[in-house]
XYZ file of C-alpha atoms in Angstrom:
382
model
C 51.339 82.171 13.083
C 53.154 83.036 10.385
C 55.113 85.811 9.690
C 51.635 87.359 8.550
C 49.501 87.123 11.142
C 52.023 87.959 13.446
C 51.956 92.240 11.433
C 48.179 91.830 12.526
C 48.494 90.698 15.844
C 51.054 93.734 16.706
C 48.856 95.897 14.786
C 45.431 94.749 16.973
C 47.329 95.138 19.929
C 48.701 98.179 18.958
C 45.453 99.549 17.692
C 43.912 98.326 21.318
C 45.762 100.904 23.241
C 44.958 104.250 20.800
C 49.274 104.144 19.419
C 48.718 106.697 15.904
C 49.599 104.770 12.579
C 50.170 101.125 14.242
C 50.189 99.368 11.179
C 53.486 101.184 10.590
C 54.271 100.780 14.084
C 53.743 97.271 13.944
C 55.716 97.285 10.291
C 58.765 98.237 11.755
C 59.031 96.888 15.590
C 58.643 93.245 13.743
C 61.350 94.140 10.846
C 63.737 95.218 13.269
C 63.270 91.976 15.550
C 63.413 89.836 12.026
C 67.222 92.292 10.615
C 64.787 92.471 7.179
C 63.568 95.613 5.055
C 59.606 96.839 6.147
C 59.120 95.646 2.946
C 60.152 92.454 2.609
C 57.867 91.492 5.412
C 55.119 90.850 2.576
C 57.472 88.608 0.917
C 58.342 86.127 3.415
C 54.712 86.515 4.894
C 54.529 83.168 5.172
C 57.194 82.615 7.444
C 57.419 81.228 10.605
C 58.733 82.454 13.158
C 60.488 81.100 16.300
C 59.772 81.812 19.232
C 62.888 83.645 20.120
C 61.493 86.632 17.542
C 58.422 85.572 18.765
C 58.975 87.042 22.588
C 61.102 89.856 21.525
C 58.531 91.234 20.268
C 56.075 90.530 22.415
C 58.763 92.291 25.262
C 58.868 95.344 22.473
C 54.703 95.890 22.689
C 54.107 95.475 26.020
C 56.934 98.472 27.173
C 55.404 100.032 24.292
C 52.116 99.968 26.323
C 53.154 100.680 29.138
C 55.913 104.047 29.232
C 53.360 105.316 25.996
C 56.041 105.763 23.354
C 55.939 104.399 20.105
C 58.791 102.212 18.909
C 61.625 104.369 17.554
C 61.199 105.977 21.274
C 62.464 102.853 23.337
C 64.319 100.753 20.064
C 67.552 100.781 21.041
C 71.315 101.042 19.250
C 71.462 97.333 17.068
C 73.550 96.567 14.285
C 72.603 97.116 10.687
C 75.113 93.898 8.829
C 73.813 95.925 5.388
C 77.352 96.726 4.877
C 78.846 94.091 5.849
C 77.161 90.757 4.024
C 77.805 94.000 0.405
C 80.566 94.036 1.070
C 81.058 90.579 1.676
C 78.619 89.754 -1.892
C 81.020 92.054 -3.466
C 84.013 90.325 -2.897
C 82.828 86.236 -3.466
C 81.389 88.083 -6.846
C 85.537 89.180 -7.844
C 86.601 85.813 -6.014
C 84.357 84.079 -8.996
C 85.542 86.753 -11.788
C 88.863 85.827 -11.490
C 88.974 82.257 -11.682
C 87.247 82.554 -14.606
C 84.037 81.912 -13.470
C 80.882 82.223 -16.144
C 77.950 84.527 -14.876
C 79.153 85.711 -11.593
C 77.230 87.817 -10.047
C 73.929 85.226 -10.599
C 76.409 82.125 -9.313
C 77.147 84.599 -6.247
C 73.117 85.788 -5.398
C 72.493 81.865 -5.515
C 75.275 80.890 -3.269
C 73.673 83.700 -1.267
C 70.240 82.820 -0.974
C 70.771 78.892 -0.883
C 73.009 79.788 2.263
C 70.727 81.563 4.056
C 67.348 79.995 2.997
C 65.074 82.573 0.374
C 64.244 83.327 -2.126
C 66.853 85.027 -5.006
C 64.980 87.108 -5.893
C 64.303 88.302 -2.000
C 68.183 88.169 -1.559
C 68.237 92.343 -1.769
C 65.459 92.526 0.891
C 67.623 90.159 3.410
C 71.130 91.720 3.732
C 70.650 94.117 6.813
C 70.850 90.149 9.864
C 73.304 88.963 9.762
C 75.277 86.489 8.618
C 76.099 83.587 11.633
C 79.919 82.281 10.745
C 77.918 78.780 10.207
C 76.689 80.378 6.712
C 79.827 81.666 6.459
C 80.779 78.596 6.354
C 79.054 77.146 3.767
C 79.580 80.380 1.789
C 82.764 79.791 0.852
C 82.512 76.215 1.110
C 80.469 76.654 -1.349
C 82.219 79.748 -2.989
C 85.151 77.303 -3.494
C 83.704 74.327 -5.264
C 82.591 76.729 -7.822
C 86.089 78.750 -8.013
C 88.390 76.383 -7.621
C 86.730 72.305 -8.794
C 84.231 74.474 -11.620
C 82.068 72.699 -10.165
C 78.555 73.365 -11.546
C 76.356 75.695 -9.432
C 73.154 72.899 -10.349
C 75.767 70.169 -8.422
C 76.711 72.887 -5.298
C 73.286 74.222 -5.125
C 71.747 69.836 -4.872
C 68.031 71.570 -6.499
C 67.734 72.955 -10.292
C 64.500 74.563 -12.140
C 63.032 72.763 -14.983
C 59.734 74.372 -16.340
C 59.234 76.242 -12.968
C 59.015 72.782 -11.205
C 62.354 71.925 -8.817
C 64.248 68.923 -9.540
C 66.642 67.152 -7.545
C 70.276 67.445 -9.447
C 73.445 64.587 -8.922
C 76.092 64.588 -10.490
C 76.182 61.357 -13.193
C 72.525 62.485 -14.241
C 72.641 65.569 -16.439
C 71.581 69.054 -15.212
C 68.530 69.704 -17.324
C 69.164 72.380 -19.703
C 66.447 75.594 -20.537
C 66.505 74.380 -23.683
C 64.902 71.328 -23.241
C 61.679 74.020 -22.630
C 62.072 74.348 -25.669
C 60.933 70.418 -26.746
C 58.660 70.287 -23.962
C 56.234 73.245 -24.739
C 56.295 71.586 -28.375
C 55.045 68.642 -26.408
C 52.473 69.934 -24.787
C 51.077 71.940 -27.781
C 51.238 68.819 -30.243
C 49.358 66.661 -27.087
C 46.830 69.080 -26.176
C 44.299 68.596 -28.218
C 44.087 64.423 -27.859
C 42.278 62.553 -24.886
C 44.910 61.098 -22.626
C 47.712 60.932 -24.817
C 50.774 57.950 -24.244
C 53.889 58.860 -24.282
C 57.180 57.912 -24.300
C 60.806 59.384 -23.195
C 63.593 58.260 -24.161
C 67.133 58.569 -21.546
C 64.716 60.629 -19.109
C 67.613 61.684 -16.650
C 66.884 63.230 -13.898
C 62.950 63.050 -14.937
C 62.210 66.852 -16.179
C 61.100 66.584 -19.557
C 58.881 63.552 -18.652
C 57.733 64.861 -14.847
C 57.560 68.697 -16.754
C 54.736 66.903 -19.859
C 53.250 65.139 -16.933
C 51.882 68.019 -14.925
C 51.142 70.111 -18.229
C 48.964 67.407 -18.839
C 46.936 65.888 -16.627
C 44.550 63.485 -18.470
C 48.444 61.708 -19.708
C 50.206 58.980 -18.882
C 54.112 59.146 -19.540
C 57.060 56.237 -19.337
C 60.487 57.278 -18.888
C 63.374 55.260 -20.092
C 66.922 55.158 -18.931
C 69.871 52.818 -19.518
C 71.984 54.492 -15.841
C 70.444 53.273 -13.180
C 71.092 56.348 -11.154
C 68.818 58.270 -13.135
C 66.169 55.661 -12.746
C 66.443 56.623 -8.197
C 67.287 60.326 -9.100
C 64.010 60.553 -11.718
C 61.721 58.369 -9.167
C 63.093 61.652 -5.908
C 61.698 63.964 -8.832
C 57.835 61.911 -9.444
C 57.663 62.330 -5.258
C 58.868 65.357 -5.139
C 56.563 67.363 -7.781
C 53.789 65.302 -6.580
C 53.148 63.722 -10.068
C 51.369 60.795 -10.484
C 51.307 60.696 -14.607
C 54.522 59.279 -14.841
C 56.804 55.970 -14.181
C 60.592 55.519 -15.565
C 61.891 51.762 -15.635
C 65.835 50.558 -16.838
C 65.549 50.201 -20.637
C 68.067 50.221 -23.105
C 66.734 52.588 -25.829
C 63.172 50.400 -26.878
C 64.874 46.935 -25.666
C 62.585 46.301 -22.219
C 59.074 47.494 -24.621
C 56.129 46.359 -25.541
C 55.877 45.994 -29.093
C 52.465 46.017 -28.998
C 51.680 48.823 -26.983
C 51.336 52.432 -29.037
C 51.974 55.687 -28.443
C 50.981 58.609 -29.351
C 53.948 60.582 -28.823
C 57.878 59.556 -28.420
C 61.119 62.257 -27.170
C 64.153 61.997 -27.178
C 66.979 64.603 -25.959
C 69.802 62.288 -26.780
C 73.573 62.003 -27.151
C 74.151 64.539 -29.492
C 77.651 66.500 -29.364
C 79.886 64.607 -31.722
C 83.442 63.168 -30.050
C 85.206 66.147 -31.279
C 83.280 68.340 -29.891
C 83.131 66.914 -26.201
C 86.786 67.592 -25.927
C 85.906 71.704 -25.911
C 83.321 72.119 -23.895
C 83.891 74.022 -20.964
C 85.576 72.445 -17.810
C 81.939 72.428 -16.031
C 80.924 70.497 -18.928
C 83.486 67.505 -19.586
C 84.814 67.092 -16.325
C 81.197 67.175 -14.309
C 78.296 65.297 -16.252
C 78.123 62.022 -17.331
C 79.964 61.383 -20.606
C 77.917 58.608 -21.702
C 74.509 61.398 -21.527
C 76.329 63.840 -24.186
C 78.368 62.799 -26.783
C 78.112 59.244 -29.369
C 81.796 59.537 -28.766
C 80.812 59.832 -32.774
C 78.556 61.962 -35.528
C 76.383 62.707 -32.778
C 74.184 61.380 -34.742
C 74.604 57.345 -34.275
C 70.898 57.926 -30.489
C 68.894 59.076 -34.104
C 69.121 56.648 -36.708
C 68.949 54.241 -34.195
C 65.497 55.978 -32.704
C 64.053 57.333 -35.588
C 64.539 53.074 -37.170
C 63.024 51.216 -34.731
C 60.407 53.882 -33.520
C 57.227 53.283 -35.869
C 57.392 50.771 -34.670
C 55.572 51.698 -30.728
C 53.995 54.448 -32.551
C 50.266 55.073 -33.426
C 49.659 55.784 -36.649
C 48.652 59.280 -36.170
C 52.072 59.617 -34.179
C 54.583 61.801 -33.906
C 58.887 61.799 -32.932
C 60.205 65.228 -31.414
C 63.942 65.399 -30.609
C 65.899 68.186 -29.395
C 69.169 68.461 -32.144
C 72.383 70.206 -32.220
C 72.578 73.484 -33.114
C 73.932 71.835 -36.588
C 72.098 69.004 -37.190
C 68.433 70.215 -38.398
C 69.363 69.151 -41.643
C 70.838 65.815 -40.884
C 68.512 64.747 -38.939
C 65.476 65.502 -40.768
C 67.138 63.389 -43.204
C 67.401 60.735 -40.985
C 63.987 60.771 -40.323
C 62.873 60.806 -43.170
C 64.957 57.882 -44.525
C 62.754 56.183 -41.438
C 59.077 56.894 -43.103
C 59.289 60.693 -41.015
C 57.800 63.323 -42.088
C 59.370 66.354 -41.080
C 56.023 69.151 -39.540
C 59.038 71.803 -38.955
C 62.280 72.976 -36.591
C 62.240 75.055 -33.620
C 64.552 77.937 -33.309
C 66.571 78.018 -29.584
C 65.988 81.166 -26.735
C 70.186 82.073 -29.460
C 68.450 81.748 -32.990
C 70.395 78.040 -33.359
C 68.371 75.541 -34.141
C 66.519 73.396 -30.615
C 63.471 70.864 -31.773
C 62.615 68.961 -34.727
C 59.254 67.264 -34.756
C 57.940 64.664 -37.671
C 54.926 62.853 -38.101
C 54.867 58.698 -38.890
C 54.607 58.625 -42.527
C 51.776 56.166 -44.181
C 52.346 54.706 -47.064
C 50.735 52.830 -49.066
C 52.121 49.845 -50.659
C 50.812 50.232 -54.131
C 49.277 52.546 -56.778
C 46.386 50.612 -57.017
C 45.894 50.476 -53.237
C 45.744 54.760 -53.235
C 42.695 54.227 -55.550
C 40.635 52.276 -54.206
C 40.872 53.847 -50.479
C 41.004 57.187 -51.501
C 38.428 57.165 -55.128
C 40.980 58.878 -56.880
C 39.500 59.841 -60.594
C 41.746 60.311 -63.537
C 39.595 61.423 -65.796
């Protein structure tokens, strides 16, 4: 029985014995046993209770019925851990701040939620229960990794959300960023009206872009390629985790292993675009932990835009699209690269901070000569 079913059972049992306000009594009893605020009972409604918790509820019920007393009259003194836990929480926030960790409050919320096995949204409703010593040790260990080592929170947790889906993350694969969700959204809109679109994701990493698009476009067929074998393994794990079947991953250096006779409706890529100079200024969380070759081309940041744009036309249908995530200063340069490779730039989309972040282009069909234009379009020049 889950929590909601237990609450209903206790309420019906007390109603049977003519207790006044049986629902309220049920909530008081169960929240007491589980060390949760009453409002949190419905937030955690799907939680399965342990046998120990069920036994404790039964004992209280039996005593209430035998003595004909309300729960408030028979409950014993029980320590409220909220004050103690909030003190630990606040000290944790200060510890991260002292060590220069950005977003110290948010990071602490994630760390406590992970240790207590509750969602970050419901954490505040779980602060009355005792934090066991083993969980306190987990919290200390994660705080030290975040503060002293500056290890990214995502790698500490081992999982991160992207486009509403959970993704496993590991140190040798790039962490999915919120700004990349804009790229995904634009690709979905481009392909929404196309029946059974074929989509190629170059540099698929953890599989975040490929899986998010495939999950939204159920009729699509998505292929993700990456040169990193560890990334391919992780992407396949995330495919299984999210139960998305219409996506496949393969090792390939850009187009190397792809069949040029097969044409895609869309090619999407979030390539390494940080310049060599910018890479040296990155935060320690990024520079010391995330894979260098997934962040920078060790040059001007435009190498992969040139390489992909140069070859993409051969792998796209005549009506095909090319979508890039870009650095905030690269819109002009990437647009020029696309235009030089027979692509028409459709739009430049900004991120949540107002910076240029996505470039969308379409394959441009150019007639070979003036006579061909006249013949195909029957242009009247009279």
